[in-house]
Amino acid sequence: MGKIPAPGLVLGGVCGIQFGAAFAPQVYPQVGAAGVVFLRLLIAGVLLCLLWRPRRRALNSVKGAWATVIGAGALLAGHHLAFYEAVKHIPLGAVATIEFLGPFAIALAGSRRAVDLLPACLAAGGVLLLGGGGVPLAPGGLALAAVAACCWAGYILVSSRMARHLSGGEGLALAVLWAALLSAPYGVAHAGGALLDPHVLWVAAVVAVASSVLPYSLNLEALRRIPPRVFGVLTSLEPAAGALFGLLILGQRLAWPQWLGIASVAFASVAATFLGAGERRSSRVSTQGKPSRGGHPSRTESDNFAVRVE
């Protein structure tokens, strides 16, 4: 991966996630979304554990590490179940767009300036176009996609803490494995013995590698080389990638106003990323050299938020 440009790594991860989401429904008639989620998380968790080889001693030495891993795994399980169930009811592009509102909300949460309302308005307009732009979207699918967005936002906040306190991908590997265990009862109850079908296992393995192992590994390498601002801009293409793979693999067509809505959400994310970067730069300049009560440079609330998320 060292020879691949960092933007190529991020785009590869984006395409892998959406390709896996579009590839999975071919076994929905046999095991349902619940069965696919369980197998995907199980296979991905085992592969990531083999890759990172997490050690219990390392986690025991960090205060709160186990609680963070358990929380991240629970949010990951909820996100996957809601996301894949939503794809059964509405097009993948719509699901990916609504899910993307979770990270988008995090990007705006620490802002206090009036100019930051512009990306929010643009995203809101995009959602309205998506929901009423031509192809009817089932309310149940929209609700599931909204749950996926909330779980994904929570996972980002929890996993950022996990990334700061645990080296490499040890915490991630255990979180994915824990998510697989949490989703096991639901997946087994819905799929039963069909989970052992060779075709189902093959599809689940492709989905696990394309949507979990590959993107997580590519993103980890990319974040070593590019700032989070650039990473955020590149991942803004995820809704468009979801719509494209939904069209190419699943034949899910959207009306042109809905494509415009997807583009609006993506542009809103790009705008929020650049505005947030400008706010952090100005905040660092204004607080540079100002001592706090303890004699150290003070840190504003937006700086704390940036550190927590990035």
mmCIF file of C-alpha atoms in Angstrom:
data_model
loop_
_atom_site.group_PDB
_atom_site.id
_atom_site.type_symbol
_atom_site.label_atom_id
_atom_site.label_comp_id
_atom_site.label_asym_id
_atom_site.label_seq_id
_atom_site.Cartn_x
_atom_site.Cartn_y
_atom_site.Cartn_z
ATOM 1 C CA MET A 1 0.000 0.000 0.000
ATOM 2 C CA GLY A 2 2.980 2.294 0.364
ATOM 3 C CA LYS A 3 3.069 2.839 -3.410
ATOM 4 C CA ILE A 4 -0.604 3.843 -3.661
ATOM 5 C CA PRO A 5 -1.376 7.572 -3.220
ATOM 6 C CA ALA A 6 -3.319 8.307 -0.048
ATOM 7 C CA PRO A 7 -6.416 9.623 -1.897
ATOM 8 C CA GLY A 8 -6.484 6.352 -3.838
ATOM 9 C CA LEU A 9 -6.522 4.421 -0.575
ATOM 10 C CA VAL A 10 -9.492 6.403 0.744
ATOM 11 C CA LEU A 11 -11.435 6.071 -2.507
ATOM 12 C CA GLY A 12 -10.659 2.351 -2.543
ATOM 13 C CA GLY A 13 -12.138 2.064 0.931
ATOM 14 C CA VAL A 14 -15.246 4.034 -0.078
ATOM 15 C CA CYS A 15 -15.812 1.807 -3.106
ATOM 16 C CA GLY A 16 -15.183 -1.350 -1.071
ATOM 17 C CA ILE A 17 -17.828 -0.446 1.514
ATOM 18 C CA GLN A 18 -20.496 0.331 -1.053
ATOM 19 C CA PHE A 19 -19.611 -2.608 -3.301
ATOM 20 C CA GLY A 20 -20.022 -4.969 -0.347
ATOM 21 C CA ALA A 21 -23.368 -3.414 0.549
ATOM 22 C CA ALA A 22 -24.571 -3.875 -3.044
ATOM 23 C CA PHE A 23 -23.178 -7.423 -3.294
ATOM 24 C CA ALA A 24 -24.807 -8.733 -0.097
ATOM 25 C CA PRO A 25 -28.511 -8.695 -1.142
ATOM 26 C CA GLN A 26 -28.031 -11.618 -3.524
ATOM 27 C CA VAL A 27 -28.261 -13.984 -0.534
ATOM 28 C CA TYR A 28 -31.042 -12.108 1.272
ATOM 29 C CA PRO A 29 -33.631 -14.695 0.123
ATOM 30 C CA GLN A 30 -31.640 -17.435 1.900
ATOM 31 C CA VAL A 31 -30.414 -15.796 5.120
ATOM 32 C CA GLY A 32 -31.864 -12.293 5.156
ATOM 33 C CA ALA A 33 -30.008 -9.153 6.114
ATOM 34 C CA ALA A 34 -29.524 -10.453 9.663
ATOM 35 C CA GLY A 35 -27.673 -13.550 8.460
ATOM 36 C CA VAL A 36 -25.433 -11.527 6.150
ATOM 37 C CA VAL A 37 -24.556 -9.086 8.942
ATOM 38 C CA PHE A 38 -23.678 -11.885 11.366
ATOM 39 C CA LEU A 39 -21.449 -13.709 8.882
ATOM 40 C CA ARG A 40 -19.839 -10.502 7.651
ATOM 41 C CA LEU A 41 -18.937 -9.357 11.156
ATOM 42 C CA LEU A 42 -17.785 -12.817 12.217
ATOM 43 C CA ILE A 43 -15.492 -13.321 9.232
ATOM 44 C CA ALA A 44 -14.181 -9.749 9.424
ATOM 45 C CA GLY A 45 -13.600 -10.044 13.175
ATOM 46 C CA VAL A 46 -11.630 -13.269 12.821
ATOM 47 C CA LEU A 47 -9.513 -11.862 9.978
ATOM 48 C CA LEU A 48 -8.817 -8.616 11.852
ATOM 49 C CA CYS A 49 -7.847 -10.542 14.992
ATOM 50 C CA LEU A 50 -5.425 -12.643 12.948
ATOM 51 C CA LEU A 51 -4.038 -9.449 11.429
ATOM 52 C CA TRP A 52 -3.655 -7.395 14.624
ATOM 53 C CA ARG A 53 -3.389 -10.179 17.241
ATOM 54 C CA PRO A 54 -4.884 -8.226 20.168
ATOM 55 C CA ARG A 55 -3.385 -9.003 23.572
ATOM 56 C CA ARG A 56 -5.396 -9.003 26.782
ATOM 57 C CA ARG A 57 -2.445 -7.573 28.717
ATOM 58 C CA ALA A 58 -2.340 -4.521 26.444
ATOM 59 C CA LEU A 59 -6.036 -3.780 26.999
ATOM 60 C CA ASN A 60 -5.852 -4.402 30.743
ATOM 61 C CA SER A 61 -3.107 -1.786 31.005
ATOM 62 C CA VAL A 62 -5.329 0.995 29.592
ATOM 63 C CA LYS A 63 -8.062 2.346 31.839
ATOM 64 C CA GLY A 64 -11.512 2.003 30.282
ATOM 65 C CA ALA A 65 -10.227 0.114 27.233
ATOM 66 C CA TRP A 66 -12.636 -2.805 27.584
ATOM 67 C CA ALA A 67 -15.641 -0.521 28.083
ATOM 68 C CA THR A 68 -14.687 1.424 24.967
ATOM 69 C CA VAL A 69 -14.306 -1.753 22.906
ATOM 70 C CA ILE A 70 -17.644 -3.104 24.135
ATOM 71 C CA GLY A 71 -19.395 0.186 23.374
ATOM 72 C CA ALA A 72 -17.855 0.409 19.898
ATOM 73 C CA GLY A 73 -18.877 -3.176 19.121
ATOM 74 C CA ALA A 74 -22.457 -2.600 20.248
ATOM 75 C CA LEU A 75 -22.783 0.509 18.068
ATOM 76 C CA LEU A 76 -21.183 -1.313 15.155
ATOM 77 C CA ALA A 77 -23.668 -4.186 15.437
ATOM 78 C CA GLY A 78 -26.618 -1.770 15.576
ATOM 79 C CA HIS A 79 -25.309 0.170 12.583
ATOM 80 C CA HIS A 80 -24.800 -2.906 10.413
ATOM 81 C CA LEU A 81 -28.181 -4.431 11.198
ATOM 82 C CA ALA A 82 -30.037 -1.159 10.543
ATOM 83 C CA PHE A 83 -28.045 -0.379 7.375
ATOM 84 C CA TYR A 84 -28.474 -3.786 5.712
ATOM 85 C CA GLU A 85 -32.147 -4.005 6.691
ATOM 86 C CA ALA A 86 -32.684 -0.539 5.183
ATOM 87 C CA VAL A 87 -31.193 -1.660 1.850
ATOM 88 C CA LYS A 88 -34.039 -4.196 1.628
ATOM 89 C CA HIS A 89 -36.583 -1.366 1.494
ATOM 90 C CA ILE A 90 -34.981 1.642 -0.212
ATOM 91 C CA PRO A 91 -32.143 2.101 -2.752
ATOM 92 C CA LEU A 92 -28.568 1.833 -1.516
ATOM 93 C CA GLY A 93 -27.781 5.382 -2.595
ATOM 94 C CA ALA A 94 -30.532 6.731 -0.360
ATOM 95 C CA VAL A 95 -29.395 4.611 2.587
ATOM 96 C CA ALA A 96 -25.770 5.715 2.185
ATOM 97 C CA THR A 97 -26.815 9.370 1.956
ATOM 98 C CA ILE A 98 -28.959 9.321 5.105
ATOM 99 C CA GLU A 99 -26.322 7.298 6.974
ATOM 100 C CA PHE A 100 -23.749 9.921 6.023
ATOM 101 C CA LEU A 101 -25.737 12.527 7.957
ATOM 102 C CA GLY A 102 -24.358 10.973 11.163
ATOM 103 C CA PRO A 103 -20.712 11.958 10.520
ATOM 104 C CA PHE A 104 -21.967 15.213 9.002
ATOM 105 C CA ALA A 105 -23.748 16.091 12.257
ATOM 106 C CA ILE A 106 -20.514 15.448 14.159
ATOM 107 C CA ALA A 107 -18.667 17.810 11.835
ATOM 108 C CA LEU A 108 -21.158 20.584 12.637
ATOM 109 C CA ALA A 109 -21.691 19.832 16.322
ATOM 110 C CA GLY A 110 -18.789 21.932 17.582
ATOM 111 C CA SER A 111 -19.528 24.995 15.441
ATOM 112 C CA ARG A 112 -20.907 28.244 16.818
ATOM 113 C CA ARG A 113 -20.757 30.466 13.741
ATOM 114 C CA ALA A 114 -23.693 31.523 11.565
ATOM 115 C CA VAL A 115 -21.797 30.574 8.403
ATOM 116 C CA ASP A 116 -21.868 26.930 9.503
ATOM 117 C CA LEU A 117 -25.632 26.920 8.981
ATOM 118 C CA LEU A 118 -25.049 27.009 5.217
ATOM 119 C CA PRO A 119 -23.833 23.377 4.955
ATOM 120 C CA ALA A 120 -26.668 22.314 7.268
ATOM 121 C CA CYS A 121 -29.251 23.994 5.026
ATOM 122 C CA LEU A 122 -27.665 22.453 1.943
ATOM 123 C CA ALA A 123 -27.790 18.985 3.513
ATOM 124 C CA ALA A 124 -31.397 19.489 4.612
ATOM 125 C CA GLY A 125 -32.339 20.478 1.077
ATOM 126 C CA GLY A 126 -30.576 17.389 -0.230
ATOM 127 C CA VAL A 127 -32.559 15.133 2.106
ATOM 128 C CA LEU A 128 -35.817 16.764 0.976
ATOM 129 C CA LEU A 129 -34.895 16.182 -2.662
ATOM 130 C CA LEU A 130 -33.957 12.599 -1.875
ATOM 131 C CA GLY A 131 -37.225 11.884 -0.089
ATOM 132 C CA GLY A 132 -39.583 13.533 -2.538
ATOM 133 C CA GLY A 133 -37.663 13.585 -5.785
ATOM 134 C CA GLY A 134 -39.410 10.870 -7.802
ATOM 135 C CA VAL A 135 -38.788 7.257 -6.726
ATOM 136 C CA PRO A 136 -40.922 6.568 -3.605
ATOM 137 C CA LEU A 137 -38.915 5.706 -0.487
ATOM 138 C CA ALA A 138 -40.551 3.473 2.123
ATOM 139 C CA PRO A 139 -40.845 5.168 5.535
ATOM 140 C CA GLY A 140 -39.575 2.017 7.252
ATOM 141 C CA GLY A 141 -36.412 2.068 5.154
ATOM 142 C CA LEU A 142 -35.849 5.746 5.896
ATOM 143 C CA ALA A 143 -36.258 5.097 9.627
ATOM 144 C CA LEU A 144 -33.750 2.235 9.541
ATOM 145 C CA ALA A 145 -31.275 4.402 7.629
ATOM 146 C CA ALA A 146 -31.690 7.109 10.288
ATOM 147 C CA VAL A 147 -30.937 4.557 13.020
ATOM 148 C CA ALA A 148 -27.824 3.530 11.081
ATOM 149 C CA ALA A 149 -26.756 7.201 10.922
ATOM 150 C CA CYS A 150 -27.143 7.617 14.701
ATOM 151 C CA CYS A 151 -25.223 4.412 15.427
ATOM 152 C CA TRP A 152 -22.462 5.377 13.003
ATOM 153 C CA ALA A 153 -22.078 8.810 14.590
ATOM 154 C CA GLY A 154 -21.831 7.208 18.026
ATOM 155 C CA TYR A 155 -19.316 4.680 16.750
ATOM 156 C CA ILE A 156 -17.111 7.447 15.332
ATOM 157 C CA LEU A 157 -16.981 9.214 18.694
ATOM 158 C CA VAL A 158 -16.306 6.018 20.644
ATOM 159 C CA SER A 159 -13.795 4.612 18.160
ATOM 160 C CA SER A 160 -11.829 7.884 18.136
ATOM 161 C CA ARG A 161 -11.249 7.369 21.852
ATOM 162 C CA MET A 162 -10.303 3.762 21.159
ATOM 163 C CA ALA A 163 -7.812 4.788 18.479
ATOM 164 C CA ARG A 164 -6.074 7.251 20.813
ATOM 165 C CA HIS A 165 -5.629 4.812 23.685
ATOM 166 C CA LEU A 166 -4.948 1.512 21.881
ATOM 167 C CA SER A 167 -2.139 0.904 19.427
ATOM 168 C CA GLY A 168 -2.751 -0.319 15.897
ATOM 169 C CA GLY A 169 -6.043 -2.051 15.219
ATOM 170 C CA GLU A 170 -6.268 -4.204 18.351
ATOM 171 C CA GLY A 171 -9.348 -2.418 19.662
ATOM 172 C CA LEU A 172 -11.010 -2.452 16.253
ATOM 173 C CA ALA A 173 -10.491 -6.198 15.843
ATOM 174 C CA LEU A 174 -12.053 -6.962 19.218
ATOM 175 C CA ALA A 175 -14.910 -4.506 18.637
ATOM 176 C CA VAL A 176 -15.828 -6.180 15.336
ATOM 177 C CA LEU A 177 -15.672 -9.622 16.942
ATOM 178 C CA TRP A 178 -17.878 -8.432 19.806
ATOM 179 C CA ALA A 179 -20.339 -6.984 17.274
ATOM 180 C CA ALA A 180 -20.490 -10.403 15.593
ATOM 181 C CA LEU A 181 -21.341 -12.077 18.909
ATOM 182 C CA LEU A 182 -24.078 -9.515 19.595
ATOM 183 C CA SER A 183 -25.636 -10.048 16.171
ATOM 184 C CA ALA A 184 -25.388 -13.862 16.373
ATOM 185 C CA PRO A 185 -28.770 -14.554 18.063
ATOM 186 C CA TYR A 186 -30.640 -12.371 15.566
ATOM 187 C CA GLY A 187 -28.754 -13.796 12.577
ATOM 188 C CA VAL A 188 -29.085 -17.442 13.616
ATOM 189 C CA ALA A 189 -32.783 -17.042 14.444
ATOM 190 C CA HIS A 190 -33.511 -15.649 10.969
ATOM 191 C CA ALA A 191 -31.184 -17.815 8.882
ATOM 192 C CA GLY A 192 -30.695 -21.102 10.753
ATOM 193 C CA GLY A 193 -28.812 -23.790 8.866
ATOM 194 C CA ALA A 194 -28.667 -21.690 5.683
ATOM 195 C CA LEU A 195 -25.708 -19.880 7.234
ATOM 196 C CA LEU A 196 -23.575 -22.913 6.387
ATOM 197 C CA ASP A 197 -24.496 -22.921 2.704
ATOM 198 C CA PRO A 198 -21.249 -22.634 0.654
ATOM 199 C CA HIS A 199 -22.681 -19.937 -1.607
ATOM 200 C CA VAL A 200 -23.814 -17.883 1.387
ATOM 201 C CA LEU A 201 -20.411 -18.250 3.060
ATOM 202 C CA TRP A 202 -18.635 -17.197 -0.125
ATOM 203 C CA VAL A 203 -20.780 -14.073 -0.534
ATOM 204 C CA ALA A 204 -20.376 -13.206 3.151
ATOM 205 C CA ALA A 205 -16.592 -13.585 2.874
ATOM 206 C CA VAL A 206 -16.497 -11.209 -0.117
ATOM 207 C CA VAL A 207 -18.654 -8.705 1.746
ATOM 208 C CA ALA A 208 -16.506 -8.985 4.896
ATOM 209 C CA VAL A 209 -13.259 -8.356 3.035
ATOM 210 C CA ALA A 210 -14.650 -5.646 0.728
ATOM 211 C CA SER A 211 -16.681 -3.761 3.344
ATOM 212 C CA SER A 212 -14.683 -4.260 6.545
ATOM 213 C CA VAL A 213 -11.137 -5.607 6.353
ATOM 214 C CA LEU A 214 -10.074 -3.726 3.211
ATOM 215 C CA PRO A 215 -11.594 -0.284 4.011
ATOM 216 C CA TYR A 216 -10.436 -0.290 7.637
ATOM 217 C CA SER A 217 -6.901 -1.197 6.591
ATOM 218 C CA LEU A 218 -6.818 1.320 3.723
ATOM 219 C CA ASN A 219 -8.207 4.135 5.863
ATOM 220 C CA LEU A 220 -5.745 3.433 8.653
ATOM 221 C CA GLU A 221 -2.845 3.740 6.212
ATOM 222 C CA ALA A 222 -4.322 6.829 4.540
ATOM 223 C CA LEU A 223 -4.773 8.677 7.847
ATOM 224 C CA ARG A 224 -1.062 8.298 8.490
ATOM 225 C CA ARG A 225 -0.337 10.388 5.394
ATOM 226 C CA ILE A 226 -3.134 12.944 4.991
ATOM 227 C CA PRO A 227 -4.853 15.306 7.449
ATOM 228 C CA PRO A 228 -8.383 14.490 8.648
ATOM 229 C CA ARG A 229 -9.736 17.442 6.627
ATOM 230 C CA VAL A 230 -8.653 15.858 3.339
ATOM 231 C CA PHE A 231 -9.880 12.474 4.520
ATOM 232 C CA GLY A 232 -13.303 13.976 5.264
ATOM 233 C CA VAL A 233 -13.539 15.537 1.810
ATOM 234 C CA LEU A 234 -12.715 12.252 0.080
ATOM 235 C CA THR A 235 -15.199 10.226 2.125
ATOM 236 C CA SER A 236 -17.901 12.727 1.120
ATOM 237 C CA LEU A 237 -18.101 10.722 -2.112
ATOM 238 C CA GLU A 238 -19.606 7.765 -0.233
ATOM 239 C CA PRO A 239 -23.291 8.628 -0.936
ATOM 240 C CA ALA A 240 -22.555 8.971 -4.650
ATOM 241 C CA ALA A 241 -20.629 5.679 -4.620
ATOM 242 C CA GLY A 242 -23.587 3.978 -2.944
ATOM 243 C CA ALA A 243 -25.977 5.284 -5.589
ATOM 244 C CA LEU A 244 -23.624 4.196 -8.384
ATOM 245 C CA PHE A 245 -23.109 0.642 -7.078
ATOM 246 C CA GLY A 246 -26.822 0.367 -6.346
ATOM 247 C CA LEU A 247 -27.493 1.188 -9.979
ATOM 248 C CA LEU A 248 -24.785 -1.041 -11.482
ATOM 249 C CA ILE A 249 -25.238 -4.135 -9.292
ATOM 250 C CA LEU A 250 -28.799 -3.956 -7.961
ATOM 251 C CA GLY A 251 -30.425 -2.018 -10.804
ATOM 252 C CA GLN A 252 -31.782 0.560 -8.340
ATOM 253 C CA ARG A 253 -32.668 3.676 -10.307
ATOM 254 C CA LEU A 254 -33.183 7.113 -8.828
ATOM 255 C CA ALA A 255 -34.820 10.162 -10.356
ATOM 256 C CA TRP A 256 -32.617 13.130 -11.260
ATOM 257 C CA PRO A 257 -33.832 15.234 -8.289
ATOM 258 C CA GLN A 258 -32.717 12.420 -5.986
ATOM 259 C CA TRP A 259 -29.270 12.359 -7.594
ATOM 260 C CA LEU A 260 -29.195 16.117 -7.025
ATOM 261 C CA GLY A 261 -30.088 15.513 -3.378
ATOM 262 C CA ILE A 262 -27.196 13.061 -2.994
ATOM 263 C CA ALA A 263 -24.835 15.600 -4.553
ATOM 264 C CA SER A 264 -26.146 18.296 -2.181
ATOM 265 C CA VAL A 265 -25.370 16.193 0.888
ATOM 266 C CA ALA A 266 -21.879 15.420 -0.453
ATOM 267 C CA PHE A 267 -21.158 19.114 -1.170
ATOM 268 C CA ALA A 268 -22.498 20.046 2.265
ATOM 269 C CA SER A 269 -20.018 17.635 3.832
ATOM 270 C CA VAL A 270 -17.150 19.140 1.844
ATOM 271 C CA ALA A 271 -18.200 22.657 2.870
ATOM 272 C CA ALA A 272 -18.505 21.655 6.531
ATOM 273 C CA THR A 273 -15.057 20.074 6.407
ATOM 274 C CA PHE A 274 -13.388 23.209 5.037
ATOM 275 C CA LEU A 275 -15.309 25.541 7.338
ATOM 276 C CA GLY A 276 -14.394 23.406 10.330
ATOM 277 C CA ALA A 277 -10.740 23.407 9.325
ATOM 278 C CA GLY A 278 -10.791 27.204 9.056
ATOM 279 C CA GLU A 279 -12.420 27.532 12.480
ATOM 280 C CA ARG A 280 -9.792 25.298 14.089
ATOM 281 C CA ARG A 281 -6.944 27.284 12.486
ATOM 282 C CA SER A 282 -8.352 30.613 13.670
ATOM 283 C CA SER A 283 -8.983 29.191 17.136
ATOM 284 C CA ARG A 284 -5.385 27.986 17.422
ATOM 285 C CA VAL A 285 -4.080 31.401 16.326
ATOM 286 C CA SER A 286 -6.288 33.290 18.797
ATOM 287 C CA THR A 287 -5.379 31.063 21.750
ATOM 288 C CA GLN A 288 -1.681 30.664 20.985
ATOM 289 C CA GLY A 289 0.392 31.891 23.886
ATOM 290 C CA LYS A 290 -2.559 32.594 26.177
ATOM 291 C CA PRO A 291 -1.887 30.773 29.445
ATOM 292 C CA SER A 292 -4.612 28.986 31.319
ATOM 293 C CA ARG A 293 -4.943 28.949 35.078
ATOM 294 C CA GLY A 294 -2.460 26.145 35.260
ATOM 295 C CA GLY A 295 0.133 28.071 33.262
ATOM 296 C CA HIS A 296 -0.400 26.124 30.013
ATOM 297 C CA PRO A 297 -1.915 27.364 26.748
ATOM 298 C CA SER A 298 -5.708 27.226 26.953
ATOM 299 C CA ARG A 299 -7.811 25.073 24.653
ATOM 300 C CA THR A 300 -11.224 26.063 23.388
ATOM 301 C CA GLU A 301 -14.245 23.785 23.271
ATOM 302 C CA SER A 302 -13.975 23.479 19.491
ATOM 303 C CA ASP A 303 -10.334 22.392 19.827
ATOM 304 C CA ASN A 304 -11.371 19.704 22.294
ATOM 305 C CA PHE A 305 -14.039 18.531 19.885
ATOM 306 C CA ALA A 306 -11.579 18.440 16.985
ATOM 307 C CA VAL A 307 -9.136 16.329 18.985
ATOM 308 C CA ARG A 308 -11.894 14.031 20.140
ATOM 309 C CA VAL A 309 -13.180 13.359 16.634
ATOM 310 C CA GLU A 310 -9.977 13.417 14.619
#
